XYZ file of C-alpha atoms in Angstrom:
695
model
C 121.972 90.624 179.415
C 119.151 89.616 181.776
C 115.571 89.641 180.599
C 114.752 92.344 183.141
C 117.361 94.746 181.757
C 117.001 93.918 178.064
C 115.054 96.807 176.449
C 113.829 94.432 173.724
C 111.842 92.328 176.220
C 108.636 93.797 177.641
C 107.583 91.958 180.826
C 104.874 92.236 183.460
C 103.384 90.202 186.311
C 99.856 91.316 185.498
C 98.114 91.776 182.172
C 96.631 95.193 181.383
C 93.049 95.495 182.627
C 92.092 96.993 179.266
C 92.564 94.054 176.902
C 92.921 96.405 173.929
C 96.495 96.927 175.112
C 97.488 93.279 175.005
C 100.276 92.834 172.450
C 99.359 92.266 168.808
C 101.208 89.501 166.968
C 101.301 90.008 163.198
C 103.401 89.109 160.169
C 102.068 91.206 157.284
C 99.326 88.701 156.427
C 97.841 87.552 159.757
C 97.219 89.763 162.775
C 95.979 88.792 166.221
C 95.862 90.316 169.681
C 96.893 87.606 172.143
C 94.020 85.696 173.775
C 91.460 87.370 171.510
C 88.911 85.032 169.921
C 89.108 87.109 166.708
C 91.981 87.558 164.268
C 92.256 89.246 160.869
C 93.788 88.443 157.534
C 95.309 90.976 155.128
C 93.035 91.794 152.199
C 89.997 90.016 153.691
C 87.206 92.578 154.077
C 83.454 92.237 154.376
C 80.867 94.856 153.434
C 80.234 97.071 150.434
C 81.539 100.636 150.102
C 81.431 102.528 153.385
C 80.389 99.394 155.275
C 83.589 97.596 154.248
C 85.703 96.460 157.222
C 88.225 93.787 158.098
C 86.362 90.483 158.343
C 86.477 88.859 161.766
C 88.151 85.450 161.519
C 87.808 83.118 164.522
C 91.118 82.163 166.138
C 91.562 78.575 167.425
C 94.646 79.684 169.394
C 92.509 81.833 171.733
C 93.544 79.688 174.683
C 94.599 80.419 178.266
C 96.522 77.889 180.333
C 95.373 77.464 183.957
C 96.566 75.406 186.930
C 94.519 74.068 189.846
C 96.927 75.389 192.470
C 98.098 78.965 193.064
C 100.919 80.090 190.763
C 103.280 83.004 190.163
C 102.612 84.453 186.692
C 104.819 86.440 184.313
C 104.020 87.642 180.809
C 106.627 88.733 178.304
C 106.870 89.935 174.729
C 110.329 89.297 173.321
C 110.680 91.690 170.399
C 113.998 90.065 169.414
C 111.955 87.050 168.329
C 108.325 88.201 168.133
C 107.247 85.617 170.736
C 104.753 86.267 173.541
C 105.164 83.958 176.550
C 103.034 83.356 179.624
C 104.945 81.543 182.361
C 103.465 80.319 185.647
C 105.131 78.460 188.508
C 103.225 76.578 191.193
C 104.461 74.191 193.878
C 104.290 71.214 191.532
C 104.726 72.516 187.987
C 106.026 75.344 185.813
C 104.319 75.900 182.494
C 105.122 78.217 179.641
C 102.743 79.047 176.805
C 104.329 80.714 173.781
C 102.432 82.352 170.921
C 103.682 83.813 167.645
C 102.697 84.707 164.095
C 105.397 83.074 162.011
C 107.720 85.680 160.536
C 108.819 83.601 157.522
C 105.723 81.506 156.726
C 102.937 84.119 156.602
C 99.961 81.714 156.699
C 101.150 80.152 159.956
C 100.452 80.928 163.625
C 101.768 78.844 166.506
C 101.084 77.984 170.132
C 103.607 75.971 172.143
C 103.102 74.721 175.696
C 105.802 73.282 177.943
C 105.271 71.652 181.363
C 108.170 71.085 183.768
C 107.685 69.102 186.989
C 108.923 70.995 190.046
C 109.005 68.106 192.556
C 109.579 64.394 192.232
C 106.217 62.687 192.417
C 104.425 59.643 191.113
C 101.278 61.683 190.501
C 100.271 62.933 187.062
C 100.121 66.718 186.702
C 97.374 68.293 184.608
C 96.814 71.859 183.396
C 93.674 73.202 181.743
C 93.540 74.803 178.303
C 90.605 77.194 178.432
C 89.495 78.181 174.929
C 87.247 81.062 173.848
C 87.290 79.894 170.200
C 83.995 79.445 168.355
C 84.131 78.378 164.670
C 81.864 81.205 163.529
C 81.969 84.838 162.413
C 79.437 87.576 161.745
C 81.360 88.379 158.544
C 81.923 84.903 157.112
C 79.566 81.929 156.941
C 81.843 79.029 157.852
C 81.185 75.394 157.189
C 83.212 72.367 158.220
C 85.528 70.777 155.690
C 87.047 67.319 155.903
C 89.893 66.955 158.415
C 93.325 67.238 156.824
C 96.152 65.106 158.228
C 94.675 65.276 161.704
C 93.881 68.989 161.415
C 90.410 70.482 161.761
C 89.218 72.467 158.744
C 86.581 75.169 158.281
C 86.022 77.315 155.198
C 83.815 80.196 154.150
C 83.373 83.326 152.052
C 82.762 86.848 153.274
C 79.104 87.870 153.159
C 79.447 90.750 150.702
C 81.983 92.141 148.243
C 83.717 95.511 148.494
C 81.872 96.796 145.408
C 79.017 95.519 143.226
C 80.274 92.696 141.032
C 83.433 92.289 143.105
C 84.546 88.947 144.482
C 84.098 87.787 148.073
C 87.376 86.432 149.460
C 87.505 82.839 150.657
C 89.060 81.875 153.995
C 90.285 78.391 154.932
C 91.415 77.574 158.467
C 93.235 74.334 159.256
C 94.562 73.752 162.766
C 95.784 70.998 165.039
C 93.028 70.206 167.575
C 93.643 71.671 171.012
C 92.571 69.442 173.939
C 90.963 70.829 177.106
C 93.822 69.523 179.289
C 97.498 68.588 179.035
C 99.033 66.035 181.408
C 102.521 65.119 182.551
C 102.477 61.392 183.254
C 104.228 60.109 186.425
C 107.324 59.041 184.507
C 107.711 62.426 182.731
C 109.743 65.259 184.249
C 108.794 67.587 181.404
C 106.998 67.628 178.077
C 106.295 69.976 175.187
C 103.302 70.317 172.843
C 102.972 72.300 169.633
C 99.785 73.508 167.919
C 99.654 75.191 164.517
C 97.001 77.237 162.760
C 96.898 77.935 159.030
C 94.803 80.710 157.468
C 94.738 80.977 153.681
C 92.557 82.109 150.764
C 92.596 78.755 148.967
C 92.500 75.091 149.959
C 95.728 74.356 148.070
C 97.602 77.091 149.929
C 96.109 76.030 153.259
C 97.038 72.370 152.804
C 100.582 73.063 151.580
C 101.140 75.518 154.465
C 99.813 72.922 156.947
C 102.190 70.348 155.439
C 105.037 72.827 155.875
C 104.043 73.431 159.493
C 103.960 69.693 160.244
C 107.371 69.234 158.606
C 108.814 72.092 160.658
C 107.463 70.525 163.846
C 108.962 67.146 162.923
C 112.365 68.638 162.119
C 112.374 70.866 165.202
C 112.689 73.968 163.023
C 109.270 75.540 163.661
C 110.398 78.143 166.163
C 114.039 78.434 165.007
C 112.908 79.375 161.473
C 110.649 82.076 162.935
C 113.343 83.448 165.238
C 115.894 83.409 162.425
C 113.589 85.568 160.281
C 113.213 88.145 163.087
C 116.965 88.117 163.700
C 117.539 88.822 160.013
C 115.127 91.772 160.162
C 116.796 93.278 163.223
C 120.238 92.926 161.610
C 119.011 95.304 158.904
C 117.726 97.988 161.269
C 118.449 99.099 164.795
C 117.546 102.409 166.409
C 118.985 102.664 169.906
C 119.776 105.530 172.281
C 122.122 105.866 175.211
C 120.948 108.056 178.072
C 117.190 107.525 177.993
C 115.905 104.025 178.711
C 112.284 104.990 178.114
C 113.091 106.461 174.695
C 115.148 103.410 173.718
C 112.313 101.067 174.690
C 109.708 103.198 172.917
C 111.758 103.180 169.697
C 112.171 99.401 169.858
C 108.416 98.999 170.333
C 107.693 101.291 167.379
C 110.058 99.395 165.085
C 108.745 96.011 166.231
C 105.058 96.767 165.710
C 105.675 98.550 162.399
C 107.787 95.688 161.072
C 105.091 93.248 162.210
C 102.650 95.011 159.899
C 104.824 94.358 156.831
C 105.410 91.132 154.902
C 108.610 89.109 155.047
C 111.577 90.643 153.224
C 111.605 87.389 151.236
C 107.947 87.637 150.210
C 107.505 87.799 146.446
C 103.743 87.250 146.278
C 102.851 90.955 145.748
C 99.697 90.229 147.752
C 100.421 92.722 150.535
C 97.218 94.451 151.635
C 98.693 97.697 152.940
C 99.003 99.019 156.502
C 96.009 100.407 158.377
C 96.292 102.761 161.392
C 95.709 99.947 163.906
C 97.527 97.227 161.997
C 96.271 93.753 161.129
C 95.214 92.822 164.637
C 92.529 95.527 164.611
C 89.980 96.984 162.201
C 86.771 95.013 162.541
C 83.322 96.539 162.073
C 83.162 99.932 163.772
C 86.645 99.907 165.313
C 90.119 101.162 164.459
C 89.065 102.778 161.184
C 87.632 99.490 159.897
C 91.130 98.341 158.928
C 91.251 100.751 155.977
C 94.480 102.155 154.518
C 94.859 105.966 154.711
C 97.623 108.531 154.106
C 98.888 107.198 157.448
C 100.642 104.419 155.536
C 102.419 106.612 152.968
C 103.269 109.697 155.049
C 103.557 108.428 158.616
C 104.617 104.757 158.597
C 106.454 104.369 155.304
C 109.429 106.774 155.757
C 110.875 104.992 158.799
C 110.648 101.625 157.046
C 111.904 102.846 153.648
C 115.112 104.161 155.233
C 116.133 100.562 156.055
C 114.166 98.136 153.884
C 113.834 98.862 150.145
C 111.921 95.600 149.650
C 109.299 96.538 152.251
C 109.106 100.084 150.888
C 108.416 98.637 147.467
C 105.584 96.500 148.890
C 103.774 99.714 149.885
C 104.164 101.083 146.366
C 102.999 97.772 144.878
C 99.911 97.932 147.074
C 99.070 101.354 145.612
C 99.787 100.161 142.051
C 97.341 97.315 142.669
C 94.593 99.871 143.346
C 95.055 101.914 140.131
C 91.824 100.714 138.503
C 89.763 101.670 141.540
C 91.539 105.021 141.753
C 90.673 105.723 138.106
C 87.067 104.930 138.923
C 87.143 107.414 141.828
C 88.430 110.196 139.566
C 85.783 109.510 136.919
C 83.006 109.547 139.505
C 84.235 112.957 140.660
C 84.279 114.168 137.058
C 88.058 114.427 136.748
C 90.811 112.800 134.723
C 93.647 110.592 135.887
C 93.530 108.753 139.173
C 92.220 109.715 142.601
C 93.391 107.480 145.419
C 90.691 106.821 148.002
C 90.892 108.566 151.350
C 90.104 105.134 152.784
C 91.293 102.132 150.801
C 90.724 98.385 151.107
C 91.611 96.061 148.208
C 90.158 97.524 145.003
C 91.197 101.162 145.412
C 87.593 102.320 145.273
C 86.572 104.767 147.982
C 85.346 102.937 151.105
C 85.145 105.887 153.499
C 81.809 105.727 155.363
C 81.361 109.520 154.967
C 81.468 110.930 151.431
C 82.987 114.307 152.305
C 86.407 112.864 153.139
C 86.703 110.966 149.874
C 85.501 114.001 147.945
C 87.641 116.641 149.640
C 90.697 115.142 151.358
C 92.481 114.976 148.040
C 95.950 115.555 149.473
C 96.076 111.731 149.611
C 97.151 111.788 145.936
C 100.277 113.803 146.684
C 100.981 111.798 149.848
C 101.137 108.622 147.764
C 103.384 110.127 145.088
C 105.770 111.471 147.739
C 106.376 107.873 148.870
C 107.174 106.885 145.265
C 109.509 109.872 144.921
C 111.440 109.037 148.101
C 111.744 105.419 146.979
C 113.313 106.471 143.690
C 115.764 108.808 145.426
C 116.740 106.145 147.995
C 117.135 103.268 145.516
C 117.281 104.540 141.897
C 115.127 101.487 141.147
C 113.612 102.602 137.849
C 112.134 99.129 137.298
C 109.504 99.982 139.917
C 108.369 102.780 137.610
C 108.501 100.828 134.342
C 107.588 97.133 134.715
C 106.290 97.937 138.215
C 103.852 100.517 136.761
C 104.868 103.237 139.207
C 104.918 105.732 136.345
C 101.169 105.132 135.838
C 100.619 106.290 139.410
C 102.742 109.419 139.019
C 101.338 110.423 135.621
C 97.761 109.589 136.633
C 97.985 111.794 139.720
C 99.463 114.629 137.637
C 96.548 114.376 135.195
C 94.131 114.510 138.126
C 95.668 117.716 139.499
C 95.550 119.373 136.082
C 91.854 118.565 135.703
C 91.049 119.459 139.346
C 92.561 122.988 139.471
C 90.744 126.206 138.565
C 92.416 129.237 136.977
C 91.921 132.486 138.872
C 92.403 135.528 136.613
C 92.684 137.939 139.564
C 95.929 136.584 140.991
C 96.929 134.700 137.822
C 97.218 131.467 139.817
C 95.725 128.011 139.750
C 93.534 127.225 142.759
C 92.304 123.992 144.370
C 88.805 124.718 145.606
C 86.517 122.902 148.006
C 88.995 120.718 149.865
C 89.565 119.355 153.353
C 93.117 119.804 154.638
C 94.895 117.265 156.889
C 93.414 119.350 159.719
C 89.935 117.834 159.548
C 88.350 120.522 161.715
C 87.834 122.449 158.474
C 86.256 121.432 155.180
C 85.117 122.919 151.892
C 87.986 125.411 152.080
C 90.050 126.771 149.209
C 93.781 126.388 148.703
C 94.813 124.271 151.664
C 98.498 125.127 151.862
C 99.480 121.496 152.501
C 97.287 120.169 149.675
C 98.511 122.737 147.162
C 102.161 122.201 148.085
C 101.975 118.426 147.842
C 100.136 118.804 144.511
C 102.824 121.163 143.190
C 105.595 118.745 144.165
C 103.859 115.711 142.694
C 103.431 117.576 139.404
C 107.116 118.510 139.413
C 108.062 114.893 140.122
C 105.891 113.753 137.204
C 107.856 116.079 134.913
C 111.154 114.810 136.354
C 110.185 111.148 136.000
C 108.912 111.651 132.459
C 112.303 113.099 131.496
C 114.084 110.140 133.114
C 111.910 107.638 131.270
C 111.873 109.691 128.046
C 108.104 109.977 128.246
C 106.523 113.048 126.649
C 105.149 115.131 129.542
C 102.108 117.314 128.884
C 103.138 120.970 129.196
C 100.217 121.482 131.618
C 102.040 119.530 134.341
C 104.813 122.114 134.555
C 102.438 125.009 133.878
C 100.134 124.123 136.792
C 103.072 123.335 139.092
C 104.635 126.752 138.462
C 101.422 128.708 138.937
C 99.642 126.795 141.716
C 98.857 129.127 144.599
C 100.785 128.492 147.838
C 99.047 130.681 150.466
C 101.430 132.974 152.353
C 100.758 135.920 154.664
C 103.355 138.568 153.806
C 102.497 140.722 156.807
C 102.802 137.953 159.416
C 105.450 136.069 157.436
C 103.765 132.710 157.935
C 101.700 130.178 155.983
C 97.963 130.300 156.716
C 96.421 126.843 156.656
C 94.078 127.819 153.801
C 92.505 130.877 152.168
C 90.623 132.797 154.839
C 92.107 130.916 157.791
C 91.930 133.125 160.888
C 95.196 133.031 162.776
C 94.728 131.540 166.229
C 91.774 129.304 165.371
C 92.243 125.769 166.738
C 93.658 122.980 164.594
C 93.275 119.230 165.034
C 96.752 117.994 164.120
C 99.998 118.687 162.280
C 99.154 120.306 158.957
C 100.942 123.513 157.909
C 104.037 122.589 159.956
C 104.497 119.637 157.577
C 105.460 122.019 154.772
C 108.998 122.034 156.140
C 109.122 118.290 156.777
C 108.255 115.994 155.110
C 107.379 118.180 152.110
C 110.565 120.248 152.141
C 109.041 123.527 150.920
C 111.892 126.070 150.823
C 111.435 128.828 153.406
C 113.580 131.037 155.624
C 114.264 130.032 159.237
C 112.127 133.008 160.261
C 109.090 131.685 158.372
C 109.689 128.154 159.665
C 109.734 129.505 163.219
C 106.641 131.621 162.643
C 104.717 128.595 161.369
C 105.717 126.520 164.398
C 104.892 129.296 166.859
C 101.573 130.046 165.178
C 100.267 126.476 165.249
C 101.869 124.781 168.261
C 99.795 126.499 171.005
C 96.484 126.051 169.160
C 96.897 122.383 168.214
C 94.426 120.148 170.048
C 96.277 118.481 172.971
C 93.914 115.505 172.551
C 94.663 115.299 168.832
C 96.230 112.228 167.224
C 99.590 110.997 168.492
C 101.731 111.624 165.420
C 101.406 115.412 165.580
C 104.110 116.285 168.087
C 106.812 114.449 166.169
C 106.353 116.901 163.290
C 106.653 119.915 165.595
C 109.757 118.343 167.154
C 111.390 117.948 163.734
C 110.663 121.604 162.992
C 112.346 122.803 166.186
C 115.326 120.545 165.542
C 115.727 122.173 162.113
C 116.016 125.481 163.956
C 118.598 124.119 166.418
C 116.275 123.961 169.425
C 116.862 120.410 170.615
C 115.425 120.837 174.128
C 112.208 122.379 172.862
C 111.864 119.479 170.440
C 112.587 116.959 173.177
C 109.875 118.453 175.396
C 107.324 118.036 172.616
C 108.410 114.469 171.983
C 107.856 113.676 175.661
C 104.132 114.300 175.089
C 104.033 111.139 172.985
C 104.805 108.935 175.986
C 101.250 109.538 177.217
C 100.073 107.547 174.193
C 102.130 104.471 175.116
C 99.807 102.257 177.117
C 100.777 99.471 179.473
C 103.746 97.148 179.698
C 103.784 96.069 176.036
C 104.403 99.539 174.527
C 101.097 99.499 172.620
C 100.088 102.971 171.412
C 96.663 104.570 171.553
C 95.600 107.278 169.127
C 94.798 109.752 171.914
C 96.739 110.355 175.114
C 93.755 109.338 177.286
C 93.821 105.836 175.788
C 90.914 106.399 173.411
C 90.839 106.135 169.628
C 92.580 103.552 167.486
C 94.722 100.994 169.307
C 98.169 99.745 168.296
C 98.241 103.134 166.611
C 100.979 102.598 164.043
C 100.497 106.125 162.690
C 101.629 107.603 166.009
C 104.539 105.174 166.172
C 105.580 106.185 162.656
C 105.505 109.883 163.541
C 107.509 109.265 166.719
C 110.067 107.187 164.841
C 110.435 109.899 162.195
C 111.134 112.491 164.892
C 114.216 110.471 165.820
C 115.218 109.112 162.391
C 114.738 112.411 160.546
C 114.782 114.858 163.464
C 117.803 114.073 165.632
C 119.786 113.004 162.550
C 118.514 115.698 160.227
C 118.236 113.054 157.482
C 116.513 114.369 154.365
C 115.961 112.214 151.286
C 116.882 114.405 148.335
C 117.252 113.925 144.607
C 121.033 113.521 144.570
C 121.915 112.818 148.182
C 120.938 111.808 151.689
C 121.444 115.005 153.675
C 122.111 115.044 157.421
C 122.289 117.663 160.176
C 122.434 115.928 163.568
C 121.447 117.488 166.878
C 120.885 115.595 170.131
C 119.098 116.825 173.275
C 120.975 116.872 176.572
C 119.705 113.578 177.949
C 120.744 111.535 174.896
C 124.503 110.982 174.756
C 124.455 108.634 171.755
C 122.088 107.706 168.979
C 122.928 104.538 167.062
C 121.139 103.898 163.769
C 122.197 100.706 162.020
C 121.310 99.599 158.516
C 120.461 102.860 156.733
C 119.994 101.716 153.141
C 120.995 104.182 150.427
C 121.656 103.402 146.770
C 122.224 99.719 147.461
C 124.572 100.324 150.411
C 123.946 99.810 154.121
C 125.449 102.224 156.637
C 125.672 102.213 160.415
C 125.604 105.651 162.038
C 126.741 106.587 165.542
C 125.813 110.136 166.497
C 127.338 111.787 169.551
C 127.100 115.374 170.764
C 130.263 116.472 169.010
C 131.032 113.853 166.387
C 129.574 111.501 163.816
C 130.845 108.045 162.935
C 129.708 106.182 159.796
C 130.594 102.630 158.849
C 129.732 101.369 155.398
C 128.846 97.684 155.687
C 130.482 94.990 153.608
C 128.132 93.897 150.821
C 126.438 90.611 151.771
C 125.898 89.783 148.102
C 126.635 91.310 144.745
C 123.110 90.753 143.415
C 121.827 94.249 144.159
C 123.211 97.280 142.353
C 125.160 99.677 144.556
C 127.226 102.837 144.099
C 130.451 104.103 145.654
C 129.565 106.752 148.221
C 131.199 109.727 149.848
C 130.419 112.137 152.673
C 130.501 115.829 151.757
C 130.575 118.249 154.692
C 128.653 121.453 154.119
C 130.758 124.106 155.843
C 134.241 122.964 154.863
C 133.406 121.164 151.633
C 135.511 118.237 152.860
C 134.886 115.049 150.896
C 135.345 111.702 152.632
C 135.004 108.494 150.609
C 133.236 105.646 152.396
C 135.040 102.307 152.262
C 133.326 99.127 153.396
C 134.314 98.083 156.911
C 136.327 101.241 157.646
C 134.819 103.665 160.182
C 134.857 107.340 159.229
C 134.610 109.844 162.090
C 134.294 113.615 161.773
C 133.127 116.561 163.893
C 129.368 117.067 164.014
C 128.234 119.355 161.224
C 125.688 119.257 158.415
C 126.554 117.436 155.232
C 125.347 114.746 152.895
C 126.071 111.268 151.591
C 126.139 111.090 147.812
C 127.688 109.181 144.936
C 131.445 109.362 144.677
C 132.071 111.669 141.735
C 135.686 110.619 141.261
C 138.383 108.724 143.108
C 140.223 111.870 144.157
C 139.749 112.946 147.763
C 140.933 115.736 150.015
C 140.400 113.578 153.102
C 143.751 112.992 154.897
C 144.322 109.254 155.362
């Protein structure tokens, strides 16, 4: 396949005029927008409380290659390999500059330059390396350290801790010096140079990572080891469509940038710092939500990753577990029991939102976090995450918070949640946000369920509050008002009530589901955040209206800016950049909309429906109960192939497909395709070896 026709390679002859839409290169620890003089490092923040933001770290690889003579330029991001390349050809020389954040070695970033002589000549050929790097930062006071094995070294601490008495993270940079020019001597027809940068929190880590980088350069395995790691990732997940090139490319971009925000699948450090709306390449002081972690991670980005990568899903849960102490502190400060996750989180779990009202009132964050834990358990049955991994502390702590936060109303004999802000942030200090109350109810029910599984005595109040928590419903209009006193037709900022159906899964009739969609779709702000329309699309797909869903999904393409498929928060290009939240919502519309996938307690349900301009949807690597499945969805049929187990180390179960209408049961056997007419059904554990499927 040529580079021009390969949907995984994004190319252009001219860079976007707005440099915010240059491609970010990240690996779960380091994030950098190409050519930018600033990079960021996971978990490295500067500023106390609401002033906390990702610390700017200077980037020695902020280099552009220039030639004296006119040249033809091309720029490409190869998402197969996570490598950005600038190539230029002049009359005498072709150069290529490649940049990447190493996918396997998280402390390592690389620049490679290659010069190839175009004509035979006895003259040397020189190109300039123009650097914008300055070894300084407004967030970190750097000082020079002794050179290490030919590498330059600077080190420094952030100026202030996240909370009083907290520690200020240390940053060490070691990099190979970059000259101002590179020259092909007369006897050389071509030559290659490599430059490495290490960023780490300790000198020991920095030096050992630099040693590793030098060894990889010597052995010739620097780039191959990086490309191998990306290849391994893509083998575990592919989402591709036939019929719509733009959709296929958009999905690839979403998967690439989301995966870039997560650590390696081999990472065992448990030092992952979470995913912020703009990813690691963004989030400095005053931009892209300061690099904080919101519900965006747990509700919008997590589901599309968890469907393929249990290890990466677990890293999100481990991040939240690591913030338990701060979350307890938040609850105590509010005068409640249990734990209260911050609306905006950095490292400690203490609230770092610049405006108090969000931390005080946008309490649905607690249920958003527990929903991610619940889906993880249903997808993996990994109880160790809830025992040794302390996940149960999260679930029980949130349940205790809800019990202490509710108020009993004797008039309607219901528990109420008063003085909240719903996901729709146009409104605040309202009572009984329908989304908040529903997610609270479900997290309480999950706490009871988990306690039974782990034989933990559950306080009777968990079930009591869950059963009697008010879920606002308008009997006359047969729809869910957004909160008590909501006036139907008033504008809303973003998807809120429509999320009751998905991802929350609140049981309701098709009539009510339709009424909710029709009530809120026309009054949702068209300039609202990008993830909204994916939720409406999923709702219409549930009701069998594929074309209506597809039309809504088309709105998202306005948020994809420039040749590198970088998303903006708003369709006019404003707001957060590399907006992973929008990408996550878009991805869910395909992964959970067109497939109808629903993660349930005892099964993975499906109910596929494709719009007219998509003839095939291929989803490879769906990971359920230790098994990987490849799905091919066509208009009239479904094909599933259970993959052969790569290793026997992970626990897996025998699976079967159960079709809803006929009750047909089809066992899944590794390596053997199973094809059946398109209809709803589920994948679940094989109850017995008997089968009514005709072989």
